[in-house]
Short mmCIF file of N, CA and C in Angstrom, two decimals:
data_model
loop_
_atom_site.label_atom_id
_atom_site.label_comp_id
_atom_site.label_asym_id
_atom_site.label_seq_id
_atom_site.Cartn_x
_atom_site.Cartn_y
_atom_site.Cartn_z
N MET A 1065 -6.15 18.06 168.60
CA MET A 1065 -5.99 16.63 168.48
C MET A 1065 -7.22 15.99 167.86
N LYS A 1066 -8.40 16.48 168.20
CA LYS A 1066 -9.64 15.91 167.67
C LYS A 1066 -9.71 16.08 166.16
N ASN A 1067 -9.24 17.22 165.64
CA ASN A 1067 -9.26 17.49 164.22
C ASN A 1067 -8.39 16.48 163.47
N HIS A 1068 -7.22 16.16 164.02
CA HIS A 1068 -6.31 15.19 163.41
C HIS A 1068 -6.96 13.81 163.36
N GLU A 1069 -7.63 13.42 164.45
CA GLU A 1069 -8.31 12.11 164.50
C GLU A 1069 -9.43 12.04 163.47
N ALA A 1070 -10.17 13.13 163.29
CA ALA A 1070 -11.24 13.18 162.30
C ALA A 1070 -10.67 13.06 160.89
N GLU A 1071 -9.57 13.76 160.63
CA GLU A 1071 -8.92 13.68 159.32
C GLU A 1071 -8.44 12.27 159.04
N THR A 1072 -7.86 11.63 160.05
CA THR A 1072 -7.38 10.26 159.91
C THR A 1072 -8.53 9.31 159.62
N ALA A 1073 -9.66 9.48 160.29
CA ALA A 1073 -10.83 8.64 160.05
C ALA A 1073 -11.36 8.82 158.63
N VAL A 1074 -11.40 10.05 158.16
CA VAL A 1074 -11.86 10.33 156.79
C VAL A 1074 -10.90 9.70 155.78
N GLU A 1075 -9.59 9.86 156.01
CA GLU A 1075 -8.60 9.25 155.12
C GLU A 1075 -8.75 7.74 155.09
N ALA A 1076 -9.00 7.12 156.24
CA ALA A 1076 -9.18 5.66 156.30
C ALA A 1076 -10.43 5.24 155.54
N ALA A 1077 -11.51 6.01 155.66
CA ALA A 1077 -12.75 5.68 154.94
C ALA A 1077 -12.55 5.81 153.44
N VAL A 1078 -11.85 6.85 153.01
CA VAL A 1078 -11.57 7.05 151.58
C VAL A 1078 -10.69 5.91 151.06
N ALA A 1079 -9.68 5.53 151.82
CA ALA A 1079 -8.80 4.43 151.43
C ALA A 1079 -9.58 3.12 151.32
N GLU A 1080 -10.47 2.87 152.28
CA GLU A 1080 -11.29 1.65 152.27
C GLU A 1080 -12.17 1.61 151.03
N GLU A 1081 -12.81 2.72 150.71
CA GLU A 1081 -13.67 2.81 149.54
C GLU A 1081 -12.87 2.58 148.25
N LEU A 1082 -11.70 3.17 148.19
CA LEU A 1082 -10.84 3.02 147.02
C LEU A 1082 -10.40 1.56 146.84
N LEU A 1083 -9.97 0.94 147.92
CA LEU A 1083 -9.54 -0.46 147.85
C LEU A 1083 -10.69 -1.39 147.49
N ASN A 1084 -11.89 -1.10 147.97
CA ASN A 1084 -13.05 -1.91 147.63
C ASN A 1084 -13.44 -1.77 146.16
N ALA A 1085 -13.04 -0.68 145.53
CA ALA A 1085 -13.36 -0.44 144.12
C ALA A 1085 -12.37 -1.12 143.17
N VAL A 1086 -11.26 -1.62 143.68
CA VAL A 1086 -10.24 -2.23 142.82
C VAL A 1086 -10.77 -3.48 142.11
N GLY A 1087 -11.39 -4.38 142.84
CA GLY A 1087 -11.90 -5.62 142.24
C GLY A 1087 -12.85 -5.36 141.08
N PRO A 1088 -13.92 -4.61 141.29
CA PRO A 1088 -14.81 -4.30 140.18
C PRO A 1088 -14.11 -3.59 139.02
N ALA A 1089 -13.13 -2.76 139.33
CA ALA A 1089 -12.40 -2.06 138.27
C ALA A 1089 -11.63 -3.06 137.40
N PHE A 1090 -10.99 -4.05 138.02
CA PHE A 1090 -10.29 -5.06 137.24
C PHE A 1090 -11.26 -5.85 136.37
N GLY A 1091 -12.43 -6.14 136.89
CA GLY A 1091 -13.44 -6.84 136.10
C GLY A 1091 -13.84 -6.07 134.86
N LYS A 1092 -13.91 -4.77 134.98
CA LYS A 1092 -14.29 -3.93 133.84
C LYS A 1092 -13.18 -3.79 132.81
N LEU A 1093 -11.92 -3.95 133.23
CA LEU A 1093 -10.80 -3.76 132.31
C LEU A 1093 -10.89 -4.68 131.10
N ARG A 1094 -11.11 -5.95 131.32
CA ARG A 1094 -11.15 -6.90 130.20
C ARG A 1094 -12.33 -6.59 129.29
N ARG A 1095 -13.48 -6.29 129.89
CA ARG A 1095 -14.67 -6.01 129.07
C ARG A 1095 -14.51 -4.73 128.27
N SER A 1096 -13.81 -3.75 128.79
CA SER A 1096 -13.69 -2.47 128.10
C SER A 1096 -12.59 -2.47 127.05
N SER A 1097 -11.84 -3.56 126.94
CA SER A 1097 -10.74 -3.57 125.97
C SER A 1097 -11.23 -3.69 124.54
N LEU A 1098 -12.55 -3.77 124.34
CA LEU A 1098 -13.10 -3.81 122.99
C LEU A 1098 -13.35 -2.41 122.44
N LEU A 1099 -12.83 -1.40 123.13
CA LEU A 1099 -13.00 -0.03 122.66
C LEU A 1099 -12.65 0.07 121.18
N GLU A 1100 -13.40 0.87 120.48
CA GLU A 1100 -13.13 1.05 119.06
C GLU A 1100 -11.95 1.98 118.87
N VAL A 1101 -10.77 1.43 119.00
CA VAL A 1101 -9.56 2.16 118.72
C VAL A 1101 -8.91 1.47 117.52
N GLU A 1102 -7.74 1.88 117.18
CA GLU A 1102 -7.04 1.32 116.03
C GLU A 1102 -6.97 -0.20 116.09
N HIS A 1103 -7.25 -0.85 114.99
CA HIS A 1103 -7.17 -2.30 114.85
C HIS A 1103 -8.04 -3.04 115.87
N PRO A 1104 -9.37 -2.86 115.82
CA PRO A 1104 -10.23 -3.52 116.81
C PRO A 1104 -10.12 -5.05 116.72
N ILE A 1105 -10.34 -5.69 117.85
CA ILE A 1105 -10.29 -7.14 117.97
C ILE A 1105 -11.72 -7.63 118.16
N SER A 1106 -12.10 -8.68 117.42
CA SER A 1106 -13.45 -9.21 117.57
C SER A 1106 -13.61 -9.84 118.95
N PRO A 1107 -14.84 -9.88 119.45
CA PRO A 1107 -15.04 -10.51 120.77
C PRO A 1107 -14.56 -11.97 120.79
N LYS A 1108 -14.75 -12.70 119.72
CA LYS A 1108 -14.32 -14.10 119.66
C LYS A 1108 -12.79 -14.18 119.75
N ASP A 1109 -12.10 -13.34 118.96
CA ASP A 1109 -10.64 -13.35 119.00
C ASP A 1109 -10.11 -12.81 120.32
N LEU A 1110 -10.85 -11.92 120.96
CA LEU A 1110 -10.43 -11.42 122.27
C LEU A 1110 -10.34 -12.58 123.26
N GLY A 1111 -11.33 -13.47 123.23
CA GLY A 1111 -11.29 -14.65 124.09
C GLY A 1111 -10.14 -15.58 123.74
N ARG A 1112 -9.86 -15.69 122.45
CA ARG A 1112 -8.76 -16.55 122.01
C ARG A 1112 -7.41 -16.00 122.48
N THR A 1113 -7.29 -14.69 122.57
CA THR A 1113 -6.01 -14.12 123.01
C THR A 1113 -5.66 -14.54 124.43
N LEU A 1114 -6.67 -14.86 125.22
CA LEU A 1114 -6.42 -15.35 126.58
C LEU A 1114 -5.61 -16.65 126.51
N VAL A 1115 -6.04 -17.57 125.66
CA VAL A 1115 -5.34 -18.85 125.51
C VAL A 1115 -3.96 -18.64 124.88
N LEU A 1116 -3.91 -17.83 123.83
CA LEU A 1116 -2.63 -17.60 123.15
C LEU A 1116 -1.61 -16.95 124.09
N ASN A 1117 -2.07 -16.03 124.91
CA ASN A 1117 -1.17 -15.39 125.86
C ASN A 1117 -0.64 -16.39 126.87
N VAL A 1118 -1.49 -17.31 127.31
CA VAL A 1118 -1.05 -18.34 128.25
C VAL A 1118 0.00 -19.23 127.59
N VAL A 1119 -0.22 -19.60 126.33
CA VAL A 1119 0.76 -20.41 125.61
C VAL A 1119 2.10 -19.68 125.55
N LEU A 1120 2.06 -18.39 125.25
CA LEU A 1120 3.29 -17.60 125.21
C LEU A 1120 3.96 -17.54 126.58
N GLU A 1121 3.18 -17.34 127.64
CA GLU A 1121 3.74 -17.28 129.00
C GLU A 1121 4.39 -18.58 129.39
N ILE A 1122 3.70 -19.69 129.12
CA ILE A 1122 4.26 -21.00 129.49
C ILE A 1122 5.52 -21.27 128.68
N ALA A 1123 5.50 -20.93 127.39
CA ALA A 1123 6.70 -21.13 126.55
C ALA A 1123 7.86 -20.30 127.07
N ARG A 1124 7.58 -19.06 127.51
CA ARG A 1124 8.63 -18.21 128.07
C ARG A 1124 9.18 -18.85 129.36
N ASP A 1125 8.28 -19.34 130.20
CA ASP A 1125 8.70 -20.00 131.44
C ASP A 1125 9.44 -21.29 131.13
N ASP A 1126 9.01 -21.99 130.06
CA ASP A 1126 9.61 -23.26 129.65
C ASP A 1126 11.09 -23.06 129.29
N ALA A 1127 11.40 -21.90 128.74
CA ALA A 1127 12.79 -21.62 128.39
C ALA A 1127 13.68 -21.60 129.63
N ARG A 1128 13.09 -21.28 130.76
CA ARG A 1128 13.84 -21.24 132.03
C ARG A 1128 13.79 -22.58 132.76
N ASP A 1129 12.74 -23.37 132.50
CA ASP A 1129 12.51 -24.63 133.21
C ASP A 1129 12.30 -25.72 132.17
N GLU A 1130 13.36 -26.44 131.84
CA GLU A 1130 13.30 -27.39 130.75
C GLU A 1130 12.30 -28.53 130.97
N ALA A 1131 11.80 -28.72 132.17
CA ALA A 1131 10.86 -29.81 132.44
C ALA A 1131 9.44 -29.48 131.98
N ARG A 1132 9.16 -28.20 131.70
CA ARG A 1132 7.81 -27.79 131.34
C ARG A 1132 7.66 -27.69 129.83
N GLU A 1133 6.48 -28.04 129.34
CA GLU A 1133 6.13 -27.86 127.94
C GLU A 1133 4.72 -27.30 127.89
N VAL A 1134 4.38 -26.70 126.76
CA VAL A 1134 3.04 -26.13 126.62
C VAL A 1134 2.11 -27.24 126.12
N THR A 1135 1.31 -27.74 127.04
CA THR A 1135 0.31 -28.77 126.72
C THR A 1135 -1.07 -28.24 127.05
N VAL A 1136 -2.09 -28.95 126.60
CA VAL A 1136 -3.45 -28.56 126.94
C VAL A 1136 -3.62 -28.55 128.45
N GLY A 1137 -3.05 -29.54 129.13
CA GLY A 1137 -3.13 -29.60 130.58
C GLY A 1137 -2.48 -28.41 131.25
N ALA A 1138 -1.33 -27.98 130.71
CA ALA A 1138 -0.65 -26.81 131.28
C ALA A 1138 -1.48 -25.55 131.07
N VAL A 1139 -2.12 -25.42 129.91
CA VAL A 1139 -2.99 -24.27 129.65
C VAL A 1139 -4.15 -24.27 130.65
N GLY A 1140 -4.79 -25.43 130.83
CA GLY A 1140 -5.90 -25.53 131.77
C GLY A 1140 -5.48 -25.20 133.19
N SER A 1141 -4.32 -25.71 133.59
CA SER A 1141 -3.82 -25.42 134.94
C SER A 1141 -3.54 -23.93 135.11
N HIS A 1142 -2.93 -23.33 134.11
CA HIS A 1142 -2.60 -21.91 134.17
C HIS A 1142 -3.86 -21.04 134.23
N LEU A 1143 -4.90 -21.45 133.51
CA LEU A 1143 -6.15 -20.70 133.50
C LEU A 1143 -7.07 -21.06 134.67
N GLY A 1144 -6.76 -22.17 135.34
CA GLY A 1144 -7.59 -22.61 136.46
C GLY A 1144 -8.93 -23.16 135.99
N VAL A 1145 -8.93 -23.86 134.84
CA VAL A 1145 -10.16 -24.43 134.31
C VAL A 1145 -10.04 -25.94 134.20
N ASP A 1146 -11.17 -26.59 134.12
CA ASP A 1146 -11.26 -28.03 133.95
C ASP A 1146 -10.56 -28.45 132.65
N PRO A 1147 -9.93 -29.64 132.63
CA PRO A 1147 -9.24 -30.08 131.40
C PRO A 1147 -10.14 -30.10 130.16
N SER A 1148 -11.41 -30.46 130.32
CA SER A 1148 -12.29 -30.47 129.15
C SER A 1148 -12.54 -29.06 128.63
N VAL A 1149 -12.63 -28.09 129.53
CA VAL A 1149 -12.80 -26.69 129.11
C VAL A 1149 -11.53 -26.22 128.39
N ALA A 1150 -10.37 -26.53 128.95
CA ALA A 1150 -9.11 -26.15 128.31
C ALA A 1150 -9.00 -26.79 126.93
N SER A 1151 -9.41 -28.04 126.82
CA SER A 1151 -9.35 -28.73 125.53
C SER A 1151 -10.23 -28.04 124.49
N ARG A 1152 -11.43 -27.63 124.88
CA ARG A 1152 -12.32 -26.92 123.95
C ARG A 1152 -11.73 -25.57 123.55
N MET A 1153 -11.16 -24.86 124.51
CA MET A 1153 -10.57 -23.56 124.23
C MET A 1153 -9.39 -23.69 123.26
N VAL A 1154 -8.53 -24.67 123.52
CA VAL A 1154 -7.37 -24.91 122.65
C VAL A 1154 -7.83 -25.36 121.27
N SER A 1155 -8.81 -26.26 121.21
CA SER A 1155 -9.33 -26.74 119.92
C SER A 1155 -9.89 -25.59 119.10
N ASP A 1156 -10.55 -24.65 119.75
CA ASP A 1156 -11.09 -23.49 119.05
C ASP A 1156 -9.95 -22.67 118.44
N CYS A 1157 -8.88 -22.48 119.19
CA CYS A 1157 -7.73 -21.72 118.68
C CYS A 1157 -7.05 -22.46 117.53
N ILE A 1158 -7.01 -23.78 117.60
CA ILE A 1158 -6.43 -24.57 116.51
C ILE A 1158 -7.31 -24.46 115.27
N SER A 1159 -8.63 -24.58 115.45
CA SER A 1159 -9.57 -24.47 114.33
C SER A 1159 -9.48 -23.10 113.67
N ALA A 1160 -9.24 -22.07 114.46
CA ALA A 1160 -9.13 -20.71 113.93
C ALA A 1160 -7.78 -20.47 113.25
N GLY A 1161 -6.86 -21.43 113.40
CA GLY A 1161 -5.55 -21.30 112.77
C GLY A 1161 -4.51 -20.57 113.59
N TYR A 1162 -4.80 -20.35 114.88
CA TYR A 1162 -3.88 -19.59 115.73
C TYR A 1162 -2.90 -20.46 116.50
N LEU A 1163 -3.23 -21.72 116.70
CA LEU A 1163 -2.34 -22.66 117.40
C LEU A 1163 -2.12 -23.88 116.52
N VAL A 1164 -0.97 -24.53 116.71
CA VAL A 1164 -0.70 -25.80 116.06
C VAL A 1164 -0.23 -26.79 117.11
N ARG A 1165 -0.55 -28.04 116.87
CA ARG A 1165 -0.08 -29.12 117.74
C ARG A 1165 1.17 -29.71 117.10
N ALA A 1166 2.11 -30.13 117.93
CA ALA A 1166 3.33 -30.76 117.44
C ALA A 1166 3.75 -31.82 118.44
N ALA A 1167 4.56 -32.77 117.98
CA ALA A 1167 5.07 -33.80 118.87
C ALA A 1167 6.13 -33.18 119.79
N SER A 1168 6.10 -33.59 121.03
CA SER A 1168 7.09 -33.12 122.00
C SER A 1168 8.47 -33.61 121.59
N GLN A 1169 9.45 -32.75 121.73
CA GLN A 1169 10.84 -33.15 121.46
C GLN A 1169 11.41 -33.94 122.62
N ARG A 1170 10.74 -33.89 123.76
CA ARG A 1170 11.21 -34.60 124.96
C ARG A 1170 10.55 -35.96 125.11
N ASP A 1171 9.31 -36.06 124.63
CA ASP A 1171 8.54 -37.30 124.77
C ASP A 1171 7.58 -37.36 123.58
N GLY A 1172 7.92 -38.19 122.61
CA GLY A 1172 7.14 -38.28 121.37
C GLY A 1172 5.69 -38.68 121.55
N ARG A 1173 5.33 -39.19 122.72
CA ARG A 1173 3.93 -39.56 122.98
C ARG A 1173 3.08 -38.36 123.34
N ARG A 1174 3.75 -37.25 123.65
CA ARG A 1174 3.03 -36.04 124.09
C ARG A 1174 2.85 -35.07 122.93
N THR A 1175 1.78 -34.29 123.03
CA THR A 1175 1.53 -33.23 122.06
C THR A 1175 1.73 -31.89 122.75
N VAL A 1176 2.45 -31.01 122.09
CA VAL A 1176 2.69 -29.68 122.63
C VAL A 1176 2.07 -28.65 121.69
N LEU A 1177 1.90 -27.45 122.20
CA LEU A 1177 1.25 -26.37 121.46
C LEU A 1177 2.23 -25.25 121.14
N HIS A 1178 2.04 -24.69 119.94
CA HIS A 1178 2.83 -23.54 119.50
C HIS A 1178 1.91 -22.58 118.78
N LEU A 1179 2.21 -21.29 118.86
CA LEU A 1179 1.47 -20.33 118.06
C LEU A 1179 1.85 -20.49 116.59
N SER A 1180 0.86 -20.42 115.73
CA SER A 1180 1.10 -20.40 114.29
C SER A 1180 1.52 -18.98 113.91
N PRO A 1181 1.98 -18.77 112.68
CA PRO A 1181 2.24 -17.39 112.25
C PRO A 1181 1.00 -16.50 112.39
N GLU A 1182 -0.18 -17.06 112.12
CA GLU A 1182 -1.42 -16.29 112.28
C GLU A 1182 -1.67 -15.96 113.75
N GLY A 1183 -1.34 -16.88 114.65
CA GLY A 1183 -1.48 -16.63 116.08
C GLY A 1183 -0.52 -15.55 116.55
N GLU A 1184 0.70 -15.59 116.02
CA GLU A 1184 1.67 -14.56 116.38
C GLU A 1184 1.21 -13.20 115.89
N GLU A 1185 0.62 -13.15 114.68
CA GLU A 1185 0.11 -11.88 114.14
C GLU A 1185 -1.07 -11.38 114.98
N LEU A 1186 -1.99 -12.28 115.37
CA LEU A 1186 -3.11 -11.87 116.21
C LEU A 1186 -2.60 -11.27 117.52
N MET A 1187 -1.61 -11.91 118.14
CA MET A 1187 -1.09 -11.39 119.40
C MET A 1187 -0.37 -10.05 119.21
N ALA A 1188 0.33 -9.89 118.10
CA ALA A 1188 0.97 -8.60 117.82
C ALA A 1188 -0.10 -7.53 117.63
N ARG A 1189 -1.16 -7.87 116.91
CA ARG A 1189 -2.26 -6.92 116.70
C ARG A 1189 -2.95 -6.61 118.02
N PHE A 1190 -3.13 -7.62 118.86
CA PHE A 1190 -3.76 -7.44 120.17
C PHE A 1190 -2.92 -6.52 121.04
N ARG A 1191 -1.60 -6.69 121.04
CA ARG A 1191 -0.72 -5.83 121.83
C ARG A 1191 -0.83 -4.38 121.34
N ARG A 1192 -0.86 -4.20 120.02
CA ARG A 1192 -1.03 -2.84 119.48
C ARG A 1192 -2.38 -2.27 119.90
N HIS A 1193 -3.41 -3.10 119.89
CA HIS A 1193 -4.75 -2.68 120.30
C HIS A 1193 -4.75 -2.27 121.77
N GLN A 1194 -4.12 -3.08 122.63
CA GLN A 1194 -4.04 -2.75 124.05
C GLN A 1194 -3.32 -1.43 124.26
N ARG A 1195 -2.22 -1.23 123.56
CA ARG A 1195 -1.47 0.02 123.69
C ARG A 1195 -2.31 1.20 123.24
N SER A 1196 -2.99 1.05 122.10
CA SER A 1196 -3.85 2.13 121.59
C SER A 1196 -4.97 2.45 122.57
N ALA A 1197 -5.57 1.41 123.14
CA ALA A 1197 -6.64 1.62 124.11
C ALA A 1197 -6.12 2.36 125.34
N TYR A 1198 -4.95 1.96 125.83
CA TYR A 1198 -4.36 2.61 127.00
C TYR A 1198 -4.09 4.09 126.70
N GLU A 1199 -3.51 4.35 125.55
CA GLU A 1199 -3.20 5.73 125.18
C GLU A 1199 -4.46 6.55 124.98
N TYR A 1200 -5.49 5.95 124.42
CA TYR A 1200 -6.76 6.65 124.20
C TYR A 1200 -7.42 6.99 125.54
N ILE A 1201 -7.48 5.99 126.42
CA ILE A 1201 -8.15 6.17 127.71
C ILE A 1201 -7.42 7.19 128.58
N THR A 1202 -6.10 7.19 128.53
CA THR A 1202 -5.31 8.07 129.39
C THR A 1202 -4.81 9.32 128.66
N ALA A 1203 -5.42 9.65 127.54
CA ALA A 1203 -4.95 10.76 126.70
C ALA A 1203 -4.89 12.09 127.45
N ASP A 1204 -5.82 12.30 128.38
CA ASP A 1204 -5.81 13.59 129.10
C ASP A 1204 -5.06 13.51 130.43
N TRP A 1205 -4.33 12.43 130.67
CA TRP A 1205 -3.51 12.30 131.86
C TRP A 1205 -2.13 12.90 131.59
N SER A 1206 -1.45 13.25 132.65
CA SER A 1206 -0.06 13.68 132.49
C SER A 1206 0.77 12.44 132.13
N GLU A 1207 1.88 12.70 131.46
CA GLU A 1207 2.79 11.59 131.09
C GLU A 1207 3.27 10.87 132.35
N ARG A 1208 3.50 11.62 133.40
CA ARG A 1208 3.94 11.02 134.66
C ARG A 1208 2.90 10.04 135.20
N ASP A 1209 1.60 10.44 135.19
CA ASP A 1209 0.53 9.56 135.68
C ASP A 1209 0.39 8.32 134.80
N ARG A 1210 0.50 8.51 133.48
CA ARG A 1210 0.38 7.37 132.56
C ARG A 1210 1.48 6.34 132.83
N LEU A 1211 2.70 6.82 132.98
CA LEU A 1211 3.82 5.93 133.22
C LEU A 1211 3.75 5.31 134.61
N GLU A 1212 3.26 6.06 135.59
CA GLU A 1212 3.14 5.52 136.96
C GLU A 1212 2.12 4.40 137.00
N LEU A 1213 0.97 4.58 136.34
CA LEU A 1213 -0.02 3.50 136.30
C LEU A 1213 0.56 2.28 135.59
N ALA A 1214 1.24 2.50 134.48
CA ALA A 1214 1.85 1.39 133.75
C ALA A 1214 2.85 0.65 134.65
N ARG A 1215 3.68 1.39 135.33
CA ARG A 1215 4.68 0.79 136.22
C ARG A 1215 4.01 -0.03 137.33
N LEU A 1216 2.98 0.55 137.93
CA LEU A 1216 2.29 -0.15 139.02
C LEU A 1216 1.52 -1.38 138.53
N MET A 1217 0.95 -1.30 137.34
CA MET A 1217 0.25 -2.47 136.79
C MET A 1217 1.22 -3.62 136.53
N VAL A 1218 2.37 -3.30 135.96
CA VAL A 1218 3.39 -4.32 135.70
C VAL A 1218 3.88 -4.90 137.02
N LYS A 1219 4.08 -4.07 138.01
CA LYS A 1219 4.51 -4.54 139.34
C LYS A 1219 3.44 -5.44 139.96
N TYR A 1220 2.18 -5.06 139.84
CA TYR A 1220 1.07 -5.85 140.39
C TYR A 1220 1.04 -7.24 139.74
N VAL A 1221 1.14 -7.27 138.43
CA VAL A 1221 1.10 -8.56 137.72
C VAL A 1221 2.31 -9.42 138.09
N ALA A 1222 3.48 -8.82 138.23
CA ALA A 1222 4.67 -9.57 138.63
C ALA A 1222 4.49 -10.17 140.03
N SER A 1223 3.90 -9.41 140.93
CA SER A 1223 3.63 -9.92 142.28
C SER A 1223 2.63 -11.05 142.25
N GLN A 1224 1.61 -10.91 141.41
CA GLN A 1224 0.60 -11.96 141.26
C GLN A 1224 1.24 -13.24 140.72
N GLU A 1225 2.10 -13.10 139.72
CA GLU A 1225 2.80 -14.26 139.15
C GLU A 1225 3.69 -14.94 140.19
N ALA A 1226 4.37 -14.14 140.97
CA ALA A 1226 5.25 -14.69 142.01
C ALA A 1226 4.44 -15.50 143.02
N LEU A 1227 3.26 -15.01 143.39
CA LEU A 1227 2.41 -15.74 144.32
C LEU A 1227 1.90 -17.04 143.70
N ARG A 1228 1.56 -16.98 142.42
CA ARG A 1228 1.05 -18.18 141.73
C ARG A 1228 2.12 -19.26 141.67
N ARG A 1229 3.37 -18.86 141.52
CA ARG A 1229 4.46 -19.82 141.40
C ARG A 1229 4.92 -20.39 142.73
N SER A 1230 4.60 -19.69 143.82
CA SER A 1230 5.09 -20.16 145.13
C SER A 1230 4.20 -21.21 145.72
#
């Protein structure tokens, strides 16, 4: 019985250490995505993809909820940043040619955001870069492990989104 209790204590300590390493690991993921793989993304454009991805997410959600539109305020709320910070981030993407402002079809006094063709191309290139980086990093993993991590990451993000919406 003592041996079983010792094994359980060791397993609990290993689990605790592993769970404590998750946060720092997530922090490193974004920074390491600049790996020199196919179609590298500049550090400046990497930051812009954060805003562009939010615009795409809100637009996707907007298709389900007609009351929502992609505005600077919605981007700021989604990113959890001050409106002035969101405005600077959006303005940078507009200046770079990745976003365009347009009049709202629901309220002509409002301005909404859309990806430009250049923004759509940057996001397509970014997705290819992410896929290449994932494949490069996990090249010596079994196909089963690669797919399991992908499945769990998608599940984790879906759970996170569900919590954010509730």
